PDB file of C-alpha atoms and ligand atoms in Angstrom:
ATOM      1  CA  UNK V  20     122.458  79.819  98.969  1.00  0.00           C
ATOM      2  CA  UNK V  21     119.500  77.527  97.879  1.00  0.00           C
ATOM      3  CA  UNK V  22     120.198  74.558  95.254  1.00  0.00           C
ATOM      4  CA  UNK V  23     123.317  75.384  94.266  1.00  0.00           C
ATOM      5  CA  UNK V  24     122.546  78.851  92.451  1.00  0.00           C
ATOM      6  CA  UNK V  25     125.846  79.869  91.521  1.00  0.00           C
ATOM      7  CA  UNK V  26     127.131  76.207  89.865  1.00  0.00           C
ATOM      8  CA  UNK V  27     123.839  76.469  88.020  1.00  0.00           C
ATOM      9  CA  UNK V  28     124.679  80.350  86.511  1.00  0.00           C
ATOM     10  CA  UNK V  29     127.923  79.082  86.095  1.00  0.00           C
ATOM     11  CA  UNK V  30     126.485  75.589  83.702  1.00  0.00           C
ATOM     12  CA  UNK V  31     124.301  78.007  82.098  1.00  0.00           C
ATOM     13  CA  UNK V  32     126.813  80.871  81.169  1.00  0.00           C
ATOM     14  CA  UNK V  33     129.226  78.158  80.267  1.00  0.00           C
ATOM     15  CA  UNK V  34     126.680  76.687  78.017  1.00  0.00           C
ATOM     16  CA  UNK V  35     125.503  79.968  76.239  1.00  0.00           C
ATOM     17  CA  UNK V  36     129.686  81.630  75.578  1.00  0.00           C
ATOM     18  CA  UNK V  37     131.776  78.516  76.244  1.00  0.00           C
ATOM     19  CA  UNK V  38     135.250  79.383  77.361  1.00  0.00           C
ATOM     20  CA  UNK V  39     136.774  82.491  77.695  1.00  0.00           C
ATOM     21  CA  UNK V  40     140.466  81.943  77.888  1.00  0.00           C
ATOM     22  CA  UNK V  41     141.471  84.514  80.234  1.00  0.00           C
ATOM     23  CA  UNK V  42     143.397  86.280  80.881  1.00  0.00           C
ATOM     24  CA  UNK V  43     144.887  87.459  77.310  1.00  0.00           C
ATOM     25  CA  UNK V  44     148.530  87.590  78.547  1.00  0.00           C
ATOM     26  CA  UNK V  45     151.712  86.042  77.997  1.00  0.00           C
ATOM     27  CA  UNK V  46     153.513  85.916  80.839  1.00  0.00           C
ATOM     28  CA  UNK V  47     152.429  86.283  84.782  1.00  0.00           C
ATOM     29  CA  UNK V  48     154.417  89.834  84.330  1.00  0.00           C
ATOM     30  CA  UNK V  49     151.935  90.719  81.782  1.00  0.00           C
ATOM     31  CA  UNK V  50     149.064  89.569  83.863  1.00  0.00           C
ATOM     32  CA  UNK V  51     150.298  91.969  86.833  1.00  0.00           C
ATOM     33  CA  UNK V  52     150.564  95.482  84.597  1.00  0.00           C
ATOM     34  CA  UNK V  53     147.095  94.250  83.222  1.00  0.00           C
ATOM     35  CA  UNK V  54     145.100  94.192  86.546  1.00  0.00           C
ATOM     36  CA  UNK V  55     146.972  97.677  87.365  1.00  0.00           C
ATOM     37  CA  UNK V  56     146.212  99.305  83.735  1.00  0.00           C
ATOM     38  CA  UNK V  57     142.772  97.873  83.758  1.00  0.00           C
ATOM     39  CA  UNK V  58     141.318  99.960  87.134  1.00  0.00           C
ATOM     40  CA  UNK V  59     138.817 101.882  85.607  1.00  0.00           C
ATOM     41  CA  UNK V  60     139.284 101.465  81.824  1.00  0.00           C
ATOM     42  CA  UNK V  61     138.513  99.323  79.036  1.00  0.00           C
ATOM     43  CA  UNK V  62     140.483  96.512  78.300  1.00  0.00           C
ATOM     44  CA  UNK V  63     140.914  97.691  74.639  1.00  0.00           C
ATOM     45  CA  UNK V  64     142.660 100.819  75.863  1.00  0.00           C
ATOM     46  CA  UNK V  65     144.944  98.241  77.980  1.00  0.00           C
ATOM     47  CA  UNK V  66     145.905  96.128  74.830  1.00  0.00           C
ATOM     48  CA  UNK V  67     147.592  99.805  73.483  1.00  0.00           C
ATOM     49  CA  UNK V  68     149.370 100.239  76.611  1.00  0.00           C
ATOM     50  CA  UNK V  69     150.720  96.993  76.497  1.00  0.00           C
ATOM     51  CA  UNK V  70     151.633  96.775  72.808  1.00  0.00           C
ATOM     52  CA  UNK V  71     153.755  99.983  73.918  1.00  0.00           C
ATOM     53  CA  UNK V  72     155.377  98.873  76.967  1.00  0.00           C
ATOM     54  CA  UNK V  73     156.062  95.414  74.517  1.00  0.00           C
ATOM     55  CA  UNK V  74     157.012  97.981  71.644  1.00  0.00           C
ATOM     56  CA  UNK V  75     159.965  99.425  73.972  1.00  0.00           C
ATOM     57  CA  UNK V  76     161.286  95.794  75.181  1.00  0.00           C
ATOM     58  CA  UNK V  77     159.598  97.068  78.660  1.00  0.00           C
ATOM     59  CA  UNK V  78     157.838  94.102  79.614  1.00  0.00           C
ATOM     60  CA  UNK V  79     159.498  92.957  82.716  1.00  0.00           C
ATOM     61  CA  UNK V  80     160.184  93.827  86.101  1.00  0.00           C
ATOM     62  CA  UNK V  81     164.263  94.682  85.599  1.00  0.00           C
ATOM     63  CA  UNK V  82     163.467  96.594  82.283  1.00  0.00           C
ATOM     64  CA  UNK V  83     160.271  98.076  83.356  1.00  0.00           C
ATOM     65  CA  UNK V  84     162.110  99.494  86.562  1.00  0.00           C
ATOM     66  CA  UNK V  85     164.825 101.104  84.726  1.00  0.00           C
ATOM     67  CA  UNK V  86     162.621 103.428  82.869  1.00  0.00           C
ATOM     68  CA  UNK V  87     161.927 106.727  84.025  1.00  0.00           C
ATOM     69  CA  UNK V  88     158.924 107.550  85.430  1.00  0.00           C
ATOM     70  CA  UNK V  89     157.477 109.943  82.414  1.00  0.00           C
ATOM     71  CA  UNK V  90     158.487 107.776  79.704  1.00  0.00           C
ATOM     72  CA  UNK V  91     156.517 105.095  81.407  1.00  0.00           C
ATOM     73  CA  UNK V  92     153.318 107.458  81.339  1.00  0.00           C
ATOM     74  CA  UNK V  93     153.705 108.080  78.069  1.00  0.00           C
ATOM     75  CA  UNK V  94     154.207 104.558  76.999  1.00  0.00           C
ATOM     76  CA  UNK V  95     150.886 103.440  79.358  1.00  0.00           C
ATOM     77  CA  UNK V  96     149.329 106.956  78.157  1.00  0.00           C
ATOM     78  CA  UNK V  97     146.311 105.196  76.204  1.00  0.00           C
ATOM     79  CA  UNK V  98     145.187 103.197  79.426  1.00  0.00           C
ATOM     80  CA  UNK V  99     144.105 106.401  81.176  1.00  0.00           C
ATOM     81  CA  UNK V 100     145.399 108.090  84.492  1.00  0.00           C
ATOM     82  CA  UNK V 101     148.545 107.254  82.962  1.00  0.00           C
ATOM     83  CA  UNK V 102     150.502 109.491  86.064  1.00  0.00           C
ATOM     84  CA  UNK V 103     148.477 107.677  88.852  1.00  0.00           C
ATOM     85  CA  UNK V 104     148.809 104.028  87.119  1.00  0.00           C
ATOM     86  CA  UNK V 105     152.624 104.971  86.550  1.00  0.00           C
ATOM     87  CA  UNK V 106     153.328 105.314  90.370  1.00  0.00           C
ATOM     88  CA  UNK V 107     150.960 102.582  90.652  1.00  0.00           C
ATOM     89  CA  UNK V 108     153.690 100.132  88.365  1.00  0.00           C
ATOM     90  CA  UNK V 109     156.230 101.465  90.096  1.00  0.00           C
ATOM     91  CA  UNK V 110     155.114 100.896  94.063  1.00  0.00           C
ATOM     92  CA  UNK V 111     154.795  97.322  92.430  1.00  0.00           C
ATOM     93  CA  UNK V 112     158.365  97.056  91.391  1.00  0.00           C
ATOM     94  CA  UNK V 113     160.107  98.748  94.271  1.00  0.00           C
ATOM     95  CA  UNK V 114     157.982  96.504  96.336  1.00  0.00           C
ATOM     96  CA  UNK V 115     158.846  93.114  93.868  1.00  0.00           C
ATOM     97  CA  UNK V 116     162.584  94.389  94.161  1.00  0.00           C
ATOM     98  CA  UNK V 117     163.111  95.420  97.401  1.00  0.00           C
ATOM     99  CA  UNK V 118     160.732  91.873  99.386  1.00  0.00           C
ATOM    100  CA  UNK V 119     162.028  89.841  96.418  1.00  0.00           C
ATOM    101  CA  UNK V 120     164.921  90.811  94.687  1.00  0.00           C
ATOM    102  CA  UNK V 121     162.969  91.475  91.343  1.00  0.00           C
ATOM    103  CA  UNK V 122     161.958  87.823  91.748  1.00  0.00           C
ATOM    104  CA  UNK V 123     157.995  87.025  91.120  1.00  0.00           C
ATOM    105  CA  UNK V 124     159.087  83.854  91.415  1.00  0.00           C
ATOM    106  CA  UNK V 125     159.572  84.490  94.599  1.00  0.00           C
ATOM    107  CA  UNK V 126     156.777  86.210  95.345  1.00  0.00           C
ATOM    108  CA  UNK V 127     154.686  83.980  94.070  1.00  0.00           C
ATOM    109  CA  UNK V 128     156.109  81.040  96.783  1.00  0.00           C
ATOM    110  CA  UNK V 129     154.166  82.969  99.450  1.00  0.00           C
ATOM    111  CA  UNK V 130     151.138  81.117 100.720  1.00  0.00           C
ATOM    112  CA  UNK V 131     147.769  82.545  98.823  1.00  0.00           C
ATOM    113  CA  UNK V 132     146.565  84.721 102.224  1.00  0.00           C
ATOM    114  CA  UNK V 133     149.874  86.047 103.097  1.00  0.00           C
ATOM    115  CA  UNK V 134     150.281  86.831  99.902  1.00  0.00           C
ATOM    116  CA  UNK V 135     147.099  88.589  99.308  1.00  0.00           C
ATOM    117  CA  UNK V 136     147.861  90.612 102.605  1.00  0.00           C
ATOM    118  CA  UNK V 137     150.900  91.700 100.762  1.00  0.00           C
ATOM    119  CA  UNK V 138     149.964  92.222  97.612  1.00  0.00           C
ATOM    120  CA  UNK V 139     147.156  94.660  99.486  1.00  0.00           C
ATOM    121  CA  UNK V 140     149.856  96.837 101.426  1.00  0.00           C
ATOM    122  CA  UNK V 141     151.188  97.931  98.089  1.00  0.00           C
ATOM    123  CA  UNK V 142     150.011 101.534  97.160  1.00  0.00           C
ATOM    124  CA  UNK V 143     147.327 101.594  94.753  1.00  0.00           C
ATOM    125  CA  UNK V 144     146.762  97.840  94.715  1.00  0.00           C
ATOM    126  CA  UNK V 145     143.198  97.388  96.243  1.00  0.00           C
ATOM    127  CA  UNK V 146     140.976  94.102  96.319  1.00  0.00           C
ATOM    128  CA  UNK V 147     140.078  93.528  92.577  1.00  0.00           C
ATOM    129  CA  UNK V 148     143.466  93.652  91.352  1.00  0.00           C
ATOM    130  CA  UNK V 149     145.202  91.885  94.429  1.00  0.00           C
ATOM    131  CA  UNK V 150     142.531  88.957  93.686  1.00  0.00           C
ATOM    132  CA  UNK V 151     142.816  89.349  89.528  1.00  0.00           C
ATOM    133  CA  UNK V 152     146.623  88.812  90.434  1.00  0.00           C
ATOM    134  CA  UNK V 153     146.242  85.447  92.959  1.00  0.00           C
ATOM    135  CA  UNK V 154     143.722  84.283  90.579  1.00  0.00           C
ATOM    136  CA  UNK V 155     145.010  84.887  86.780  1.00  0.00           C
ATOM    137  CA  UNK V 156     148.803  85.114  87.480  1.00  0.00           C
ATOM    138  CA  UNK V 157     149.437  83.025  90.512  1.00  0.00           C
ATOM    139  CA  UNK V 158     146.927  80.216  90.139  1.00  0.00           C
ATOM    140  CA  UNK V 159     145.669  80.416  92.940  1.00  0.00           C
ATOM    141  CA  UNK V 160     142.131  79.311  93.706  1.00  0.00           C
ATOM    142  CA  UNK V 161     140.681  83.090  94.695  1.00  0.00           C
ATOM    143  CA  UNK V 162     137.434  84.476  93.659  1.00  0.00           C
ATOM    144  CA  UNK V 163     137.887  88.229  92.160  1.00  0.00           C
ATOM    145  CA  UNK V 164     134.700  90.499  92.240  1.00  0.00           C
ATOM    146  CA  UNK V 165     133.717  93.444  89.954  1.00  0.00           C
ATOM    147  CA  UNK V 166     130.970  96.002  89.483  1.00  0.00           C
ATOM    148  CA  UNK V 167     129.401  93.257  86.691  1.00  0.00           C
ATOM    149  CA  UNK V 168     129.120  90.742  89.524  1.00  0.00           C
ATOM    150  CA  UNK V 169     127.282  92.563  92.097  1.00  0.00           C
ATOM    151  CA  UNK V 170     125.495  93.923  89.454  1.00  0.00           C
ATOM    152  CA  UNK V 171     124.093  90.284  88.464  1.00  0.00           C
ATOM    153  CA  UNK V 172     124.145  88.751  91.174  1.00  0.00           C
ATOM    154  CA  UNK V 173     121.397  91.781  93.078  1.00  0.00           C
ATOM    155  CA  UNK V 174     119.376  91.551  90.262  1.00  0.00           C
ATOM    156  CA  UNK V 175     118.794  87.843  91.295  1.00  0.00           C
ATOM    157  CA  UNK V 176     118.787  88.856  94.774  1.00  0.00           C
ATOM    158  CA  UNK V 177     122.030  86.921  96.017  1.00  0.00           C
ATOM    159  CA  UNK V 178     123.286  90.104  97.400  1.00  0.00           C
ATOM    160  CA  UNK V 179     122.313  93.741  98.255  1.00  0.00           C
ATOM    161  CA  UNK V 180     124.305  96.467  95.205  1.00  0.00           C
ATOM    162  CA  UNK V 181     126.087  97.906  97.931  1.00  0.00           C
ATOM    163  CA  UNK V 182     127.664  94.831  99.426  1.00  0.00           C
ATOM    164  CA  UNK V 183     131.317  95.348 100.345  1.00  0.00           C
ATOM    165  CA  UNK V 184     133.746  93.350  98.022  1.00  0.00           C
ATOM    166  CA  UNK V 185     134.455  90.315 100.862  1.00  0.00           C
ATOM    167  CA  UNK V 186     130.571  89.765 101.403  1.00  0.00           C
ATOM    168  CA  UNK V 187     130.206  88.997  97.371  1.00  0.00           C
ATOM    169  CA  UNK V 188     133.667  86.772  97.528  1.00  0.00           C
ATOM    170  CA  UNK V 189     132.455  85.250 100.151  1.00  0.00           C
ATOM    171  CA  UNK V 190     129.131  83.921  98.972  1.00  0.00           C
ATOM    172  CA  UNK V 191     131.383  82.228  96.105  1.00  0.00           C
ATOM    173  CA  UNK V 192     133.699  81.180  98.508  1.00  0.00           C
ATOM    174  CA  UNK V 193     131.015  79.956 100.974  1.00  0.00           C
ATOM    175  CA  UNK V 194     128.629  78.201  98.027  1.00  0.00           C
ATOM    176  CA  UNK V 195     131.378  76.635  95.187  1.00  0.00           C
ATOM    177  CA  UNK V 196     134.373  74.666  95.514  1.00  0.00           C
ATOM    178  CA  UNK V 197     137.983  76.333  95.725  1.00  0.00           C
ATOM    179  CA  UNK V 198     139.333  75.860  91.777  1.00  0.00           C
ATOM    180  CA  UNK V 199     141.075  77.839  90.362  1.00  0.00           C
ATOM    181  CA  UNK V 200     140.109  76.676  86.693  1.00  0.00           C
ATOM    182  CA  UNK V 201     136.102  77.207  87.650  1.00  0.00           C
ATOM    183  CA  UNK V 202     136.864  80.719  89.100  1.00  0.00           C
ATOM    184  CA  UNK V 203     138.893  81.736  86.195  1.00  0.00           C
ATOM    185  CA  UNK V 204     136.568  80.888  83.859  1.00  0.00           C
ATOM    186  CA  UNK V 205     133.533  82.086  85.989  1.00  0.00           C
ATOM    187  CA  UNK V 206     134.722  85.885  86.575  1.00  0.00           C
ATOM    188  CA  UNK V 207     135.447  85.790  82.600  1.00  0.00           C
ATOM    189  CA  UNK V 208     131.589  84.761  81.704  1.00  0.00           C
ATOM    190  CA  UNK V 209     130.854  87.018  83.809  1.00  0.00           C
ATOM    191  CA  UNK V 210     132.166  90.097  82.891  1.00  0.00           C
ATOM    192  CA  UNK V 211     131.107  88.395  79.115  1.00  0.00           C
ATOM    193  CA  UNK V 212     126.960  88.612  80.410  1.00  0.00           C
ATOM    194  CA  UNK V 213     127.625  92.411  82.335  1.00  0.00           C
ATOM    195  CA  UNK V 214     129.246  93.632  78.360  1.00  0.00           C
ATOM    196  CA  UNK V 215     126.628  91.893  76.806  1.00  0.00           C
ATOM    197  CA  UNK V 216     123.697  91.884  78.469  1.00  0.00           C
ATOM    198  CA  UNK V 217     123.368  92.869  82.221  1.00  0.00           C
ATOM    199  CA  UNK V 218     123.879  96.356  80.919  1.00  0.00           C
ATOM    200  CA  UNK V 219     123.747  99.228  83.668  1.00  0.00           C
ATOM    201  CA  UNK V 220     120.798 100.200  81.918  1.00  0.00           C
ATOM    202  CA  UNK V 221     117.962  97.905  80.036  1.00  0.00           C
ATOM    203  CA  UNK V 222     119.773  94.641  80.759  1.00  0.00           C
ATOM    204  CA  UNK V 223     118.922  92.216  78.282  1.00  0.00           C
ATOM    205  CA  UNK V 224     117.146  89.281  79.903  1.00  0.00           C
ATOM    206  CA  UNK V 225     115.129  87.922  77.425  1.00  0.00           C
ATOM    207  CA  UNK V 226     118.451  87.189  75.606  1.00  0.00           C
ATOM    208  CA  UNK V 227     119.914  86.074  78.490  1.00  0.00           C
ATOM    209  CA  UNK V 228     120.837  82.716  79.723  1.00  0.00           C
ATOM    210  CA  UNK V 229     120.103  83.429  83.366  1.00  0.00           C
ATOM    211  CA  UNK V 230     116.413  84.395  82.784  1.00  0.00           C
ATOM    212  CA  UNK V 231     114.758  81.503  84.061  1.00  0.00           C
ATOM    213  CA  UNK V 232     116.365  82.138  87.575  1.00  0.00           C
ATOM    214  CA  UNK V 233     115.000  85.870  87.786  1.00  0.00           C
ATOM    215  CA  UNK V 234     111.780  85.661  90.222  1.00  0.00           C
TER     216      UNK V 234
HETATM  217  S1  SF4 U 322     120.457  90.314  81.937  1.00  0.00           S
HETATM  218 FE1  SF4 U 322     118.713  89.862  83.262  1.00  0.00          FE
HETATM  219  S2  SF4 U 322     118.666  87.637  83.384  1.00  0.00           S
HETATM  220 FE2  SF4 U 322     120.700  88.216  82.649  1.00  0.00          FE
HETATM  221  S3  SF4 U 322     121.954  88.380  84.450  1.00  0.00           S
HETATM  222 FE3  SF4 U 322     121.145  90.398  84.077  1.00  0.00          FE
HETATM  223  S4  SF4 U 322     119.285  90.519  85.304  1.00  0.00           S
HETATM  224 FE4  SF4 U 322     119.833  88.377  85.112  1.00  0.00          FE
END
């Protein structure tokens, strides 16, 4: 990409929200049933699902596992396909306790691609929340992609709206440093400017900070 486009839409969303401080969890446990609860639903409706599991004492991998399988729906009932994201939790814990002995300490000693690979061949884990994982719960320096950012990014013309996930990553991969800190904070503003302005419909760009880079 031409003169640095993405450090400059990352200065400029910086400037205009400042930081985001994602992602609102406590512990790297928290972090993982997060990126699960959140596939297609709003965060809000996550926070209940969490205050639940929290509620019950269920926030961790040994406690979370011993729980049958409907009271776990009905304890992540508010964040929506509560049977599917159930199973979901669950292929994640088998998996955690069966390659790691319940140990995401362990898991988390795996090198980042290996352990993307990995994270990937568990059921119901696909790109966004494998990468929301390496990237808000591991540390590790990996660029996650959403609807908000293709969404932004073809209305500036970086990319095409039907892109696959790894061509978008990879134009941040290919155009920014690796760090972990920017691409934290980066995926955060933007999912802030996709809320707040880059609307599906009548995005806001008179308000918005990335105006002056529409042509
Ligand atoms: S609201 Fe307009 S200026 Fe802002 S990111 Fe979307 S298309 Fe660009």
């Amino acid at each position: 990409l031409k003169n640095d486009l993405l450090g400059k839409f990352y200065d400029a969303l910086f400037e205009r929200f400042g930081p985001q401080g994602w992602w609102p969890a406590k512990t790297r446990f928290e972090v993982i049933v997060g990126a699960i609860l959140t596939q297609n639903t709003a965060w809000t409706n996550v926070e209940k699902a969490i205050r639940n599991l929290k509620g019950r004492g269920a926030l961790s991998p040994e406690k979370l596992r011993a729980l049958p399988a409907e009271k776990l729906a009905k304890l992540i009932r508010p964040a929506g396909y509560f049977n599917v994201k159930a199973r979901r939790l669950g292929h994640f814990i088998d998996h955690l306790h069966k390659r790691h002995g319940g140990s995401l300490e362990r898991l988390f000693k795996t090198p980042t691609a290996k352990l993307r690979d990995e994270l990937l061949s568990i059921n119901g884990i696909g790109p966004e929340t494998a990468d929301s994982i390496l990237l808000y719960a591991a540390k590790r320096p990996v660029f996650v992609v959403d609807a908000y950012t293709k969404r932004i990014l073809s209305r500036h013309g970086l990319c095409a709206p039907d892109d696959d996930y790894h061509a978008v990553q990879a134009l941040f991969a290919g155009n920014m440093k690796a760090d972990e800190r920017a691409f934290n904070e980066y995926h955060a503003l933007i999912v802030r400017t996709g809320k707040e302005l880059c609307r599906k419909t009548k995005p806001d760009c008179k308000a918005c900070p990335l105006e002056r880079y529409l042509s």
